mmCIF file of C-alpha atoms and ligand atoms in Angstrom:
data_model
loop_
_atom_site.group_PDB
_atom_site.id
_atom_site.type_symbol
_atom_site.label_atom_id
_atom_site.label_comp_id
_atom_site.label_asym_id
_atom_site.label_seq_id
_atom_site.Cartn_x
_atom_site.Cartn_y
_atom_site.Cartn_z
ATOM 1 C CA MET G 331 -26.319 17.278 -6.697
ATOM 2 C CA PRO G 332 -23.467 17.792 -4.179
ATOM 3 C CA ASP G 333 -20.130 18.813 -5.661
ATOM 4 C CA THR G 334 -18.330 15.994 -3.868
ATOM 5 C CA LEU G 335 -18.258 12.219 -4.223
ATOM 6 C CA THR G 336 -18.038 9.848 -1.258
ATOM 7 C CA ILE G 337 -16.483 6.474 -2.024
ATOM 8 C CA LEU G 338 -16.181 3.292 0.031
ATOM 9 C CA GLY G 339 -12.868 1.541 -0.734
ATOM 10 C CA ILE G 340 -11.980 -2.111 -0.091
ATOM 11 C CA GLU G 341 -8.498 -3.670 -0.216
ATOM 12 C CA SER G 342 -7.484 -7.312 0.331
ATOM 13 C CA SER G 343 -4.788 -8.128 -2.232
ATOM 14 C CA CYS G 344 -1.995 -9.048 0.181
ATOM 15 C CA ASP G 345 -1.908 -9.466 3.965
ATOM 16 C CA ASP G 346 -3.890 -6.409 5.073
ATOM 17 C CA THR G 347 -7.696 -6.368 5.137
ATOM 18 C CA ALA G 348 -8.720 -2.743 4.732
ATOM 19 C CA ALA G 349 -11.758 -0.518 4.219
ATOM 20 C CA ALA G 350 -11.967 3.265 4.026
ATOM 21 C CA VAL G 351 -14.274 6.124 3.136
ATOM 22 C CA VAL G 352 -12.853 9.016 1.112
ATOM 23 C CA ARG G 353 -14.529 12.205 -0.123
ATOM 24 C CA GLY G 354 -13.264 14.251 -3.042
ATOM 25 C CA PRO G 355 -14.348 16.708 -5.743
ATOM 26 C CA ARG G 356 -16.844 15.484 -8.339
ATOM 27 C CA VAL G 357 -15.085 17.430 -11.075
ATOM 28 C CA GLY G 358 -11.566 18.701 -11.639
ATOM 29 C CA GLU G 359 -8.494 18.095 -9.572
ATOM 30 C CA GLY G 360 -7.760 18.710 -5.913
ATOM 31 C CA GLY G 361 -7.043 16.423 -3.015
ATOM 32 C CA GLY G 362 -9.405 14.260 -1.019
ATOM 33 C CA THR G 363 -10.522 13.948 2.581
ATOM 34 C CA ILE G 364 -10.082 10.622 4.352
ATOM 35 C CA LEU G 365 -13.206 10.152 6.479
ATOM 36 C CA SER G 366 -12.027 6.767 7.793
ATOM 37 C CA ASN G 367 -9.183 4.348 7.104
ATOM 38 C CA VAL G 368 -9.384 0.921 8.766
ATOM 39 C CA VAL G 369 -6.612 -1.666 8.384
ATOM 40 C CA ALA G 370 -6.622 -5.144 9.975
ATOM 41 C CA ALA G 371 -3.124 -6.590 9.534
ATOM 42 C CA GLN G 372 -2.537 -10.354 9.415
ATOM 43 C CA THR G 373 1.102 -10.262 10.573
ATOM 44 C CA ASP G 374 0.511 -12.615 13.529
ATOM 45 C CA LEU G 375 -1.247 -15.243 11.408
ATOM 46 C CA HIS G 376 1.745 -15.635 9.083
ATOM 47 C CA ALA G 377 4.580 -15.076 11.585
ATOM 48 C CA ALA G 378 5.270 -18.773 12.185
ATOM 49 C CA PHE G 379 5.655 -19.472 8.446
ATOM 50 C CA GLY G 380 8.328 -16.881 7.606
ATOM 51 C CA GLY G 381 6.180 -15.462 4.796
ATOM 52 C CA ILE G 382 2.585 -14.943 3.699
ATOM 53 C CA VAL G 383 0.543 -18.140 3.246
ATOM 54 C CA PRO G 384 -2.022 -17.314 0.523
ATOM 55 C CA GLU G 385 -4.737 -19.689 1.794
ATOM 56 C CA ILE G 386 -4.503 -18.338 5.341
ATOM 57 C CA ALA G 387 -4.572 -14.782 3.979
ATOM 58 C CA ALA G 388 -7.670 -15.445 1.859
ATOM 59 C CA ARG G 389 -9.581 -17.016 4.734
ATOM 60 C CA ALA G 390 -8.683 -14.182 7.098
ATOM 61 C CA HIS G 391 -9.803 -11.604 4.523
ATOM 62 C CA ALA G 392 -13.151 -13.389 4.128
ATOM 63 C CA GLU G 393 -13.610 -13.299 7.919
ATOM 64 C CA LYS G 394 -12.587 -9.660 8.423
ATOM 65 C CA LEU G 395 -13.862 -7.806 5.346
ATOM 66 C CA ASP G 396 -17.406 -7.095 6.517
ATOM 67 C CA LEU G 397 -16.138 -6.041 9.976
ATOM 68 C CA CYS G 398 -13.664 -3.611 8.395
ATOM 69 C CA VAL G 399 -16.369 -2.155 6.133
ATOM 70 C CA GLU G 400 -18.716 -1.703 9.109
ATOM 71 C CA ALA G 401 -15.941 -0.019 11.096
ATOM 72 C CA ALA G 402 -15.012 2.265 8.185
ATOM 73 C CA LEU G 403 -18.633 3.400 7.744
ATOM 74 C CA ALA G 404 -19.093 3.855 11.501
ATOM 75 C CA GLN G 405 -15.887 5.915 11.850
ATOM 76 C CA ALA G 406 -16.961 8.074 8.914
ATOM 77 C CA GLY G 407 -20.378 8.458 10.561
ATOM 78 C CA LEU G 408 -22.098 7.462 7.316
ATOM 79 C CA GLY G 409 -24.565 4.848 6.111
ATOM 80 C CA LEU G 410 -24.451 3.137 2.707
ATOM 81 C CA GLN G 411 -27.173 5.509 1.470
ATOM 82 C CA GLU G 412 -24.624 8.343 1.714
ATOM 83 C CA ILE G 413 -22.025 6.492 -0.385
ATOM 84 C CA ASP G 414 -21.801 7.207 -4.142
ATOM 85 C CA ALA G 415 -19.873 4.087 -5.226
ATOM 86 C CA VAL G 416 -18.000 1.033 -3.958
ATOM 87 C CA ALA G 417 -14.377 0.756 -5.136
ATOM 88 C CA VAL G 418 -12.469 -2.489 -4.730
ATOM 89 C CA THR G 419 -9.000 -3.799 -5.559
ATOM 90 C CA ALA G 420 -9.564 -6.223 -8.442
ATOM 91 C CA GLY G 421 -5.840 -7.061 -8.824
ATOM 92 C CA PRO G 422 -2.930 -7.580 -9.027
ATOM 93 C CA GLY G 423 -2.304 -9.657 -5.925
ATOM 94 C CA LEU G 424 -2.871 -12.983 -4.223
ATOM 95 C CA ILE G 425 -5.922 -14.283 -6.028
ATOM 96 C CA GLY G 426 -7.824 -15.696 -3.013
ATOM 97 C CA GLY G 427 -7.651 -12.375 -1.194
ATOM 98 C CA VAL G 428 -8.570 -10.309 -4.249
ATOM 99 C CA LEU G 429 -11.512 -12.634 -4.876
ATOM 100 C CA ALA G 430 -12.739 -12.207 -1.288
ATOM 101 C CA GLY G 431 -12.645 -8.406 -1.667
ATOM 102 C CA VAL G 432 -14.361 -8.401 -5.056
ATOM 103 C CA MET G 433 -17.143 -10.691 -3.800
ATOM 104 C CA CYS G 434 -17.659 -8.498 -0.738
ATOM 105 C CA ALA G 435 -17.833 -5.341 -2.889
ATOM 106 C CA LYS G 436 -20.272 -6.957 -5.323
ATOM 107 C CA GLY G 437 -22.508 -7.975 -2.429
ATOM 108 C CA ILE G 438 -22.570 -4.450 -1.004
ATOM 109 C CA ALA G 439 -23.059 -2.827 -4.413
ATOM 110 C CA ALA G 440 -25.900 -5.187 -5.360
ATOM 111 C CA GLY G 441 -27.545 -4.995 -1.937
ATOM 112 C CA ALA G 442 -27.409 -1.201 -1.659
ATOM 113 C CA GLY G 443 -27.930 -0.484 -5.365
ATOM 114 C CA LEU G 444 -24.565 1.277 -5.669
ATOM 115 C CA PRO G 445 -22.200 1.486 -8.657
ATOM 116 C CA LEU G 446 -19.165 -0.829 -8.518
ATOM 117 C CA VAL G 447 -15.671 0.305 -9.550
ATOM 118 C CA GLY G 448 -12.788 -2.164 -9.904
ATOM 119 C CA VAL G 449 -9.401 -0.629 -9.091
ATOM 120 C CA ASN G 450 -5.849 -1.660 -9.909
ATOM 121 C CA HIS G 451 -3.920 -1.873 -6.620
ATOM 122 C CA LEU G 452 -0.855 -0.265 -8.203
ATOM 123 C CA ALA G 453 -2.992 2.651 -9.433
ATOM 124 C CA GLY G 454 -4.036 3.098 -5.796
ATOM 125 C CA HIS G 455 -0.389 3.493 -4.736
ATOM 126 C CA ALA G 456 0.469 5.624 -7.765
ATOM 127 C CA LEU G 457 -2.410 8.109 -7.294
ATOM 128 C CA THR G 458 -1.917 8.559 -3.523
ATOM 129 C CA PRO G 459 -0.025 11.897 -3.845
ATOM 130 C CA ARG G 460 -3.147 13.287 -5.533
ATOM 131 C CA LEU G 461 -5.271 12.258 -2.542
ATOM 132 C CA THR G 462 -2.836 13.628 0.042
ATOM 133 C CA ASP G 463 -1.420 16.691 -1.731
ATOM 134 C CA GLY G 464 -3.711 17.338 -4.681
ATOM 135 C CA LEU G 465 -0.708 16.750 -6.956
ATOM 136 C CA GLY G 466 -1.459 17.514 -10.621
ATOM 137 C CA PHE G 467 -0.372 15.430 -13.631
ATOM 138 C CA PRO G 468 2.240 14.594 -14.818
ATOM 139 C CA TYR G 469 4.649 13.231 -12.212
ATOM 140 C CA LEU G 470 7.109 10.409 -11.718
ATOM 141 C CA MET G 471 6.185 7.779 -9.135
ATOM 142 C CA LEU G 472 8.677 5.387 -7.582
ATOM 143 C CA LEU G 473 6.817 2.502 -6.008
ATOM 144 C CA VAL G 474 8.994 0.517 -3.585
ATOM 145 C CA SER G 475 7.510 -2.098 -1.261
ATOM 146 C CA GLY G 476 7.777 -5.765 -0.356
ATOM 147 C CA GLY G 477 5.988 -6.719 -3.561
ATOM 148 C CA HIS G 478 6.469 -3.832 -5.962
ATOM 149 C CA CYS G 479 9.301 -1.859 -7.477
ATOM 150 C CA GLN G 480 8.722 0.307 -10.507
ATOM 151 C CA PHE G 481 8.971 3.781 -11.984
ATOM 152 C CA LEU G 482 5.699 5.083 -13.379
ATOM 153 C CA LEU G 483 5.234 8.229 -15.390
ATOM 154 C CA VAL G 484 1.722 9.220 -14.327
ATOM 155 C CA GLN G 485 -0.007 11.409 -16.920
ATOM 156 C CA GLY G 486 -3.626 10.712 -16.083
ATOM 157 C CA ALA G 487 -5.744 8.672 -13.663
ATOM 158 C CA GLU G 488 -5.597 5.790 -16.128
ATOM 159 C CA ASP G 489 -2.481 6.779 -18.037
ATOM 160 C CA PHE G 490 0.655 5.162 -16.633
ATOM 161 C CA ARG G 491 3.878 4.553 -18.459
ATOM 162 C CA ARG G 492 6.313 2.155 -16.774
ATOM 163 C CA LEU G 493 9.844 3.420 -17.274
ATOM 164 C CA GLY G 494 11.526 0.524 -15.454
ATOM 165 C CA GLY G 495 11.199 -1.945 -12.609
ATOM 166 C CA THR G 496 12.868 -4.791 -10.801
ATOM 167 C CA ILE G 497 13.675 -7.912 -12.777
ATOM 168 C CA ASP G 498 13.753 -10.073 -9.632
ATOM 169 C CA ASP G 499 13.177 -9.172 -5.949
ATOM 170 C CA ALA G 500 11.462 -6.017 -4.750
ATOM 171 C CA PRO G 501 13.612 -3.936 -2.344
ATOM 172 C CA GLY G 502 11.383 -4.703 0.660
ATOM 173 C CA GLU G 503 11.783 -8.392 -0.061
ATOM 174 C CA ALA G 504 15.564 -7.894 -0.094
ATOM 175 C CA PHE G 505 15.396 -6.056 3.268
ATOM 176 C CA ASP G 506 13.277 -8.874 4.711
ATOM 177 C CA LYS G 507 15.657 -11.584 3.454
ATOM 178 C CA THR G 508 18.670 -9.650 4.770
ATOM 179 C CA ALA G 509 17.067 -9.497 8.207
ATOM 180 C CA LYS G 510 16.393 -13.224 8.073
ATOM 181 C CA LEU G 511 20.019 -13.984 7.127
ATOM 182 C CA LEU G 512 21.260 -11.904 10.061
ATOM 183 C CA GLY G 513 18.741 -13.222 12.598
ATOM 184 C CA LEU G 514 16.905 -9.877 12.894
ATOM 185 C CA PRO G 515 13.110 -9.645 13.426
ATOM 186 C CA GLN G 516 10.541 -9.216 10.621
ATOM 187 C CA PRO G 517 9.526 -7.026 8.911
ATOM 188 C CA GLY G 518 13.155 -6.678 7.907
ATOM 189 C CA GLY G 519 13.169 -3.064 6.690
ATOM 190 C CA PRO G 520 12.846 -1.344 10.071
ATOM 191 C CA SER G 521 15.227 -3.809 11.808
ATOM 192 C CA VAL G 522 17.916 -3.481 9.135
ATOM 193 C CA GLU G 523 17.567 0.313 9.204
ATOM 194 C CA ALA G 524 17.926 0.365 13.003
ATOM 195 C CA GLU G 525 21.054 -1.854 12.911
ATOM 196 C CA ALA G 526 22.568 0.181 10.084
ATOM 197 C CA ARG G 527 22.573 3.321 12.222
ATOM 198 C CA ALA G 528 25.639 2.096 14.139
ATOM 199 C CA GLY G 529 27.296 0.582 11.072
ATOM 200 C CA ASP G 530 30.096 1.482 8.681
ATOM 201 C CA ALA G 531 28.688 1.360 5.138
ATOM 202 C CA GLY G 532 32.193 1.320 3.663
ATOM 203 C CA ARG G 533 33.425 -1.899 5.282
ATOM 204 C CA PHE G 534 31.825 -4.306 2.817
ATOM 205 C CA ALA G 535 31.920 -3.591 -0.907
ATOM 206 C CA PHE G 536 28.417 -4.628 -1.943
ATOM 207 C CA PRO G 537 27.588 -4.594 -5.660
ATOM 208 C CA ARG G 538 25.415 -1.932 -7.318
ATOM 209 C CA PRO G 539 23.391 -4.268 -9.588
ATOM 210 C CA LEU G 540 22.529 -3.113 -13.122
ATOM 211 C CA LEU G 541 24.136 0.330 -12.714
ATOM 212 C CA ASP G 542 26.555 -0.673 -15.457
ATOM 213 C CA ARG G 543 23.649 -1.148 -17.863
ATOM 214 C CA PRO G 544 21.578 1.629 -19.399
ATOM 215 C CA GLY G 545 17.908 2.066 -18.536
ATOM 216 C CA CYS G 546 15.796 2.110 -15.398
ATOM 217 C CA ASP G 547 15.413 -1.613 -14.675
ATOM 218 C CA MET G 548 16.710 -2.834 -11.318
ATOM 219 C CA SER G 549 17.811 -6.061 -9.636
ATOM 220 C CA PHE G 550 18.106 -6.746 -5.910
ATOM 221 C CA SER G 551 18.534 -10.512 -5.577
ATOM 222 C CA GLY G 552 22.342 -10.391 -6.152
ATOM 223 C CA LEU G 553 22.745 -8.047 -3.192
ATOM 224 C CA LYS G 554 21.279 -10.637 -0.879
ATOM 225 C CA THR G 555 23.674 -13.289 -2.242
ATOM 226 C CA ALA G 556 26.628 -10.936 -1.677
ATOM 227 C CA LEU G 557 25.477 -10.362 1.885
ATOM 228 C CA LEU G 558 25.144 -14.102 2.469
ATOM 229 C CA ARG G 559 28.707 -14.639 1.208
ATOM 230 C CA ALA G 560 30.095 -11.878 3.443
ATOM 231 C CA ARG G 561 28.232 -13.312 6.436
ATOM 232 C CA ASP G 562 29.504 -16.848 5.808
ATOM 233 C CA GLU G 563 33.100 -15.653 5.436
ATOM 234 C CA LEU G 564 32.891 -13.888 8.794
ATOM 235 C CA VAL G 565 31.365 -16.941 10.441
ATOM 236 C CA GLU G 566 34.103 -19.149 9.021
ATOM 237 C CA VAL G 567 36.939 -16.880 10.168
ATOM 238 C CA GLN G 568 35.528 -15.765 13.537
ATOM 239 C CA GLY G 569 33.126 -18.565 14.376
ATOM 240 C CA GLY G 570 30.166 -16.164 14.479
ATOM 241 C CA LEU G 571 28.936 -12.605 13.950
ATOM 242 C CA ARG G 572 29.745 -9.730 16.293
ATOM 243 C CA ARG G 573 27.254 -6.921 16.896
ATOM 244 C CA GLN G 574 29.435 -4.535 14.873
ATOM 245 C CA ASP G 575 29.622 -6.993 11.948
ATOM 246 C CA ARG G 576 25.851 -7.100 11.787
ATOM 247 C CA ALA G 577 25.615 -3.310 11.872
ATOM 248 C CA ASP G 578 28.247 -2.955 9.129
ATOM 249 C CA LEU G 579 26.534 -5.545 6.927
ATOM 250 C CA CYS G 580 23.190 -3.749 7.324
ATOM 251 C CA ALA G 581 24.742 -0.345 6.643
ATOM 252 C CA GLY G 582 26.511 -1.646 3.511
ATOM 253 C CA PHE G 583 23.356 -3.314 2.221
ATOM 254 C CA GLN G 584 21.141 -0.278 2.855
ATOM 255 C CA ALA G 585 23.642 2.064 1.225
ATOM 256 C CA ALA G 586 23.733 -0.168 -1.873
ATOM 257 C CA VAL G 587 19.912 -0.215 -2.165
ATOM 258 C CA ALA G 588 19.718 3.568 -1.710
ATOM 259 C CA ALA G 589 22.516 4.171 -4.240
ATOM 260 C CA VAL G 590 20.883 1.967 -6.890
ATOM 261 C CA LEU G 591 17.443 3.528 -6.389
ATOM 262 C CA ALA G 592 18.915 7.048 -6.423
ATOM 263 C CA GLU G 593 20.842 6.535 -9.662
ATOM 264 C CA LYS G 594 17.914 4.778 -11.364
ATOM 265 C CA THR G 595 15.642 7.639 -10.252
ATOM 266 C CA ARG G 596 18.045 10.115 -11.879
ATOM 267 C CA ARG G 597 17.724 8.136 -15.097
ATOM 268 C CA ALA G 598 13.948 7.798 -14.786
ATOM 269 C CA LEU G 599 13.638 11.584 -14.392
ATOM 270 C CA ARG G 600 15.665 11.973 -17.604
ATOM 271 C CA ALA G 601 13.589 9.314 -19.411
ATOM 272 C CA GLY G 602 10.399 10.975 -18.166
ATOM 273 C CA ALA G 603 11.561 14.387 -19.396
ATOM 274 C CA GLU G 604 12.277 12.870 -22.785
ATOM 275 C CA ALA G 605 8.808 11.324 -22.944
ATOM 276 C CA LEU G 606 7.124 14.568 -21.875
ATOM 277 C CA ALA G 607 9.455 16.798 -23.887
ATOM 278 C CA ALA G 608 9.621 18.886 -20.693
ATOM 279 C CA PRO G 609 11.133 18.459 -17.229
ATOM 280 C CA VAL G 610 9.205 16.157 -14.880
ATOM 281 C CA PRO G 611 7.635 18.587 -12.369
ATOM 282 C CA ALA G 612 7.404 16.208 -9.395
ATOM 283 C CA LEU G 613 8.856 12.986 -8.016
ATOM 284 C CA ALA G 614 6.718 10.991 -5.577
ATOM 285 C CA VAL G 615 7.551 7.852 -3.648
ATOM 286 C CA GLY G 616 5.230 5.211 -2.213
ATOM 287 C CA GLY G 617 5.299 1.724 -0.682
ATOM 288 C CA GLY G 618 6.618 0.490 2.678
ATOM 289 C CA VAL G 619 10.289 0.938 1.772
ATOM 290 C CA ALA G 620 9.620 4.660 1.338
ATOM 291 C CA ALA G 621 9.774 4.753 5.162
ATOM 292 C CA ASN G 622 13.555 4.282 4.969
ATOM 293 C CA ARG G 623 15.283 7.511 6.000
ATOM 294 C CA GLN G 624 18.462 6.999 3.988
ATOM 295 C CA LEU G 625 16.415 6.254 0.876
ATOM 296 C CA ARG G 626 14.140 9.270 1.396
ATOM 297 C CA ALA G 627 17.165 11.524 1.858
ATOM 298 C CA ALA G 628 18.830 10.123 -1.269
ATOM 299 C CA LEU G 629 15.688 10.624 -3.373
ATOM 300 C CA GLU G 630 15.114 14.095 -1.995
ATOM 301 C CA HIS G 631 18.671 14.944 -3.021
ATOM 302 C CA VAL G 632 18.105 13.589 -6.553
ATOM 303 C CA ALA G 633 14.895 15.614 -6.879
ATOM 304 C CA HIS G 634 16.665 18.734 -5.592
ATOM 305 C CA GLU G 635 19.513 18.267 -8.123
ATOM 306 C CA ALA G 636 16.965 17.988 -10.921
ATOM 307 C CA GLY G 637 14.940 20.990 -9.705
ATOM 308 C CA THR G 638 11.939 18.688 -9.205
ATOM 309 C CA ARG G 639 9.409 18.789 -6.359
ATOM 310 C CA PHE G 640 9.644 15.782 -3.984
ATOM 311 C CA LEU G 641 6.632 14.202 -2.262
ATOM 312 C CA ALA G 642 6.455 11.322 0.189
ATOM 313 C CA PRO G 643 2.946 10.659 1.543
ATOM 314 C CA PRO G 644 2.547 9.832 5.261
ATOM 315 C CA LEU G 645 3.683 6.289 6.002
ATOM 316 C CA ALA G 646 0.188 4.921 6.734
ATOM 317 C CA LEU G 647 -0.728 5.867 3.166
ATOM 318 C CA CYS G 648 2.532 4.522 1.662
ATOM 319 C CA THR G 649 1.807 0.977 2.868
ATOM 320 C CA ASP G 650 -1.257 -1.007 1.751
ATOM 321 C CA ASN G 651 -4.530 0.671 2.723
ATOM 322 C CA ALA G 652 -8.050 1.165 1.379
ATOM 323 C CA ALA G 653 -8.043 4.987 1.322
ATOM 324 C CA MET G 654 -5.829 4.818 -1.764
ATOM 325 C CA ILE G 655 -8.276 2.357 -3.371
ATOM 326 C CA ALA G 656 -11.236 4.619 -2.569
ATOM 327 C CA TRP G 657 -9.361 7.577 -4.084
ATOM 328 C CA ALA G 658 -8.338 5.678 -7.261
ATOM 329 C CA GLY G 659 -11.979 4.517 -7.472
ATOM 330 C CA LEU G 660 -13.143 8.128 -7.148
ATOM 331 C CA GLU G 661 -10.850 9.181 -10.005
ATOM 332 C CA ARG G 662 -12.150 6.337 -12.220
ATOM 333 C CA PHE G 663 -15.769 6.905 -11.251
ATOM 334 C CA ARG G 664 -15.769 10.642 -11.974
ATOM 335 C CA ALA G 665 -14.206 9.864 -15.381
ATOM 336 C CA GLY G 666 -17.163 7.567 -16.121
ATOM 337 C CA GLY G 667 -15.533 4.234 -15.170
ATOM 338 C CA ARG G 668 -18.006 1.568 -13.967
ATOM 339 C CA ASP G 669 -18.017 -2.209 -13.550
ATOM 340 C CA ASP G 670 -20.831 -4.692 -13.168
ATOM 341 C CA MET G 671 -21.263 -8.138 -11.631
ATOM 342 C CA ARG G 672 -18.883 -9.552 -14.241
ATOM 343 C CA LEU G 673 -15.910 -7.780 -12.590
ATOM 344 C CA SER G 674 -13.243 -10.446 -12.133
ATOM 345 C CA ALA G 675 -10.260 -10.791 -9.815
ATOM 346 C CA ARG G 676 -6.916 -10.655 -11.636
ATOM 347 C CA PRO G 677 -3.677 -12.042 -10.126
ATOM 348 C CA ARG G 678 -1.653 -10.105 -12.710
ATOM 349 C CA TRP G 679 -2.675 -6.721 -14.054
ATOM 350 C CA PRO G 680 0.064 -4.484 -15.447
ATOM 351 C CA LEU G 681 -0.773 -0.791 -15.221
ATOM 352 C CA ASP G 682 1.076 -0.089 -18.424
ATOM 353 C CA ARG G 683 -0.188 -2.420 -21.137
ATOM 354 C CA GLN G 684 2.445 -1.235 -23.629
ATOM 355 C CA SER G 685 5.555 -2.218 -21.658
ATOM 356 C CA PRO G 686 6.730 -5.828 -21.798
ATOM 357 C CA ALA G 687 6.199 -7.929 -18.641
ATOM 358 C CA LEU G 688 9.030 -7.943 -16.118
ATOM 359 C CA LEU G 689 10.629 -11.220 -15.120
ATOM 360 C CA GLY G 690 10.096 -11.235 -11.349
ATOM 361 C CA SER G 691 6.899 -12.480 -9.795
ATOM 362 C CA GLY G 692 7.799 -12.121 -6.107
ATOM 363 C CA ARG G 693 6.290 -13.678 -3.036
ATOM 364 C CA ARG G 694 3.704 -10.957 -2.605
ATOM 365 C CA GLY G 695 2.165 -11.120 -6.041
ATOM 366 C CA ALA G 696 2.726 -9.549 -9.395
ATOM 367 C CA LYS G 697 5.188 -6.760 -10.007
ATOM 368 C CA ALA G 698 4.403 -6.227 -13.649
HETATM 369 O O1 KG4 Q 1699 3.921 -1.516 1.250
HETATM 370 P P1 KG4 Q 1699 4.114 -2.584 2.283
HETATM 371 O O2 KG4 Q 1699 3.520 -2.388 3.653
HETATM 372 O O3 KG4 Q 1699 3.556 -3.968 1.803
HETATM 373 C C1 KG4 Q 1699 3.769 -4.493 0.552
HETATM 374 O O4 KG4 Q 1699 4.843 -5.078 0.358
HETATM 375 O O5 KG4 Q 1699 2.857 -4.344 -0.306
HETATM 376 O O6 KG4 Q 1699 5.696 -2.766 2.406
HETATM 377 C C2 KG4 Q 1699 6.267 -3.663 3.325
HETATM 378 C C3 KG4 Q 1699 7.739 -3.747 3.030
HETATM 379 C C4 KG4 Q 1699 8.432 -4.826 3.845
HETATM 380 O O7 KG4 Q 1699 9.239 -5.594 2.990
HETATM 381 C C5 KG4 Q 1699 9.264 -4.034 4.857
HETATM 382 O O8 KG4 Q 1699 10.447 -4.682 5.254
HETATM 383 C C6 KG4 Q 1699 9.562 -2.766 4.078
HETATM 384 O O9 KG4 Q 1699 8.370 -2.491 3.365
HETATM 385 N N1 KG4 Q 1699 9.897 -1.656 4.973
HETATM 386 C C7 KG4 Q 1699 11.082 -1.026 4.981
HETATM 387 C C8 KG4 Q 1699 11.041 -0.091 6.049
HETATM 388 N N2 KG4 Q 1699 9.800 -0.170 6.626
HETATM 389 C C9 KG4 Q 1699 9.111 -1.129 5.951
HETATM 390 N N3 KG4 Q 1699 12.171 -1.187 4.224
HETATM 391 C C10 KG4 Q 1699 13.237 -0.408 4.479
HETATM 392 N N4 KG4 Q 1699 13.282 0.501 5.489
HETATM 393 C C11 KG4 Q 1699 12.216 0.694 6.291
HETATM 394 N N5 KG4 Q 1699 12.253 1.580 7.268
HETATM 395 ZN ZN1 ZN Q 1700 0.877 -2.525 -2.239
#
């Protein structure tokens, strides 16, 4: 028996149809090798609607899934007979898309006689630093994207403790709404970051939501309201926005998001150390917002202060992809995890079953 496992991963919980093949050790720790990583984005299909339309997403997934799987196998240079198991995102996410992925995976598993492994999408994000860097347990993961925002203390491949999360919008959602309010292109994160470069972060006093309260929970919807108010005041006084106003608003907003995430990370590292009764050895970040340079620098600084290692996986593996699903599937599979044809798609699926559900539900699916 070879000492490696080769897993086909499938992801379709949001607006990216993805398939990948990943190889990793059959026993023990150590990182993985990505043999292929195919992503078909749906950005164009949803552009006219100003957000993701679940029905359009589901239909596009159903059309593209088998093509992505074929491409992933071809790029890896492998046939299904060389695959050990099929891993698929079974939730949380937009139910039509998750269902399309689960049905596709069941078909392949049944047809090829392969084991089926259902994977939690958030576990995929949270275990990515193990795929890329062979990071050992435990570590603190900050997941920040358009649909997710939470601190997870990761102590095992299926052992996640949520130390805090957003009670309303995810940061990426706030970046996207900010861009919309200022007439900047979507996705909002990169456009707001680019504008902010020429801006003065001190001109507008944006709030730092929930910093006055203990704990690691966060809130980002008030920031967007503050930005809207500042914009409207400028429009009323000047009759419109100048280029510099836009840059200053973006810089102020971005600085507020980075400051809140940095301070909450400080607290999460302390809470994690308390839970472990030892310092948290590593801080990792994932999700699309992890691309933000000011945020990365702020988190790196926090980690440095705390004497903790800092890891940020390459951007293509921070955003939604199937390599992370294949890897999380590999970790479950080698620990004995298996599913059968009764595997169901779950719109909500908290990683940490002990923590109470968070309030926000977000446009891109569950955050809990
Ligand atoms: O992880 P992702 O690709 O998809 C999910 O939301 O699951 O993250 C996309 C989000 C978008 O909201 C986008 O505006 C944000 O990540 N984003 C950024 C940056 N690049 C992408 N936010 C801030 N700064 C960036 N450079
Ligand atoms: Zn995601």
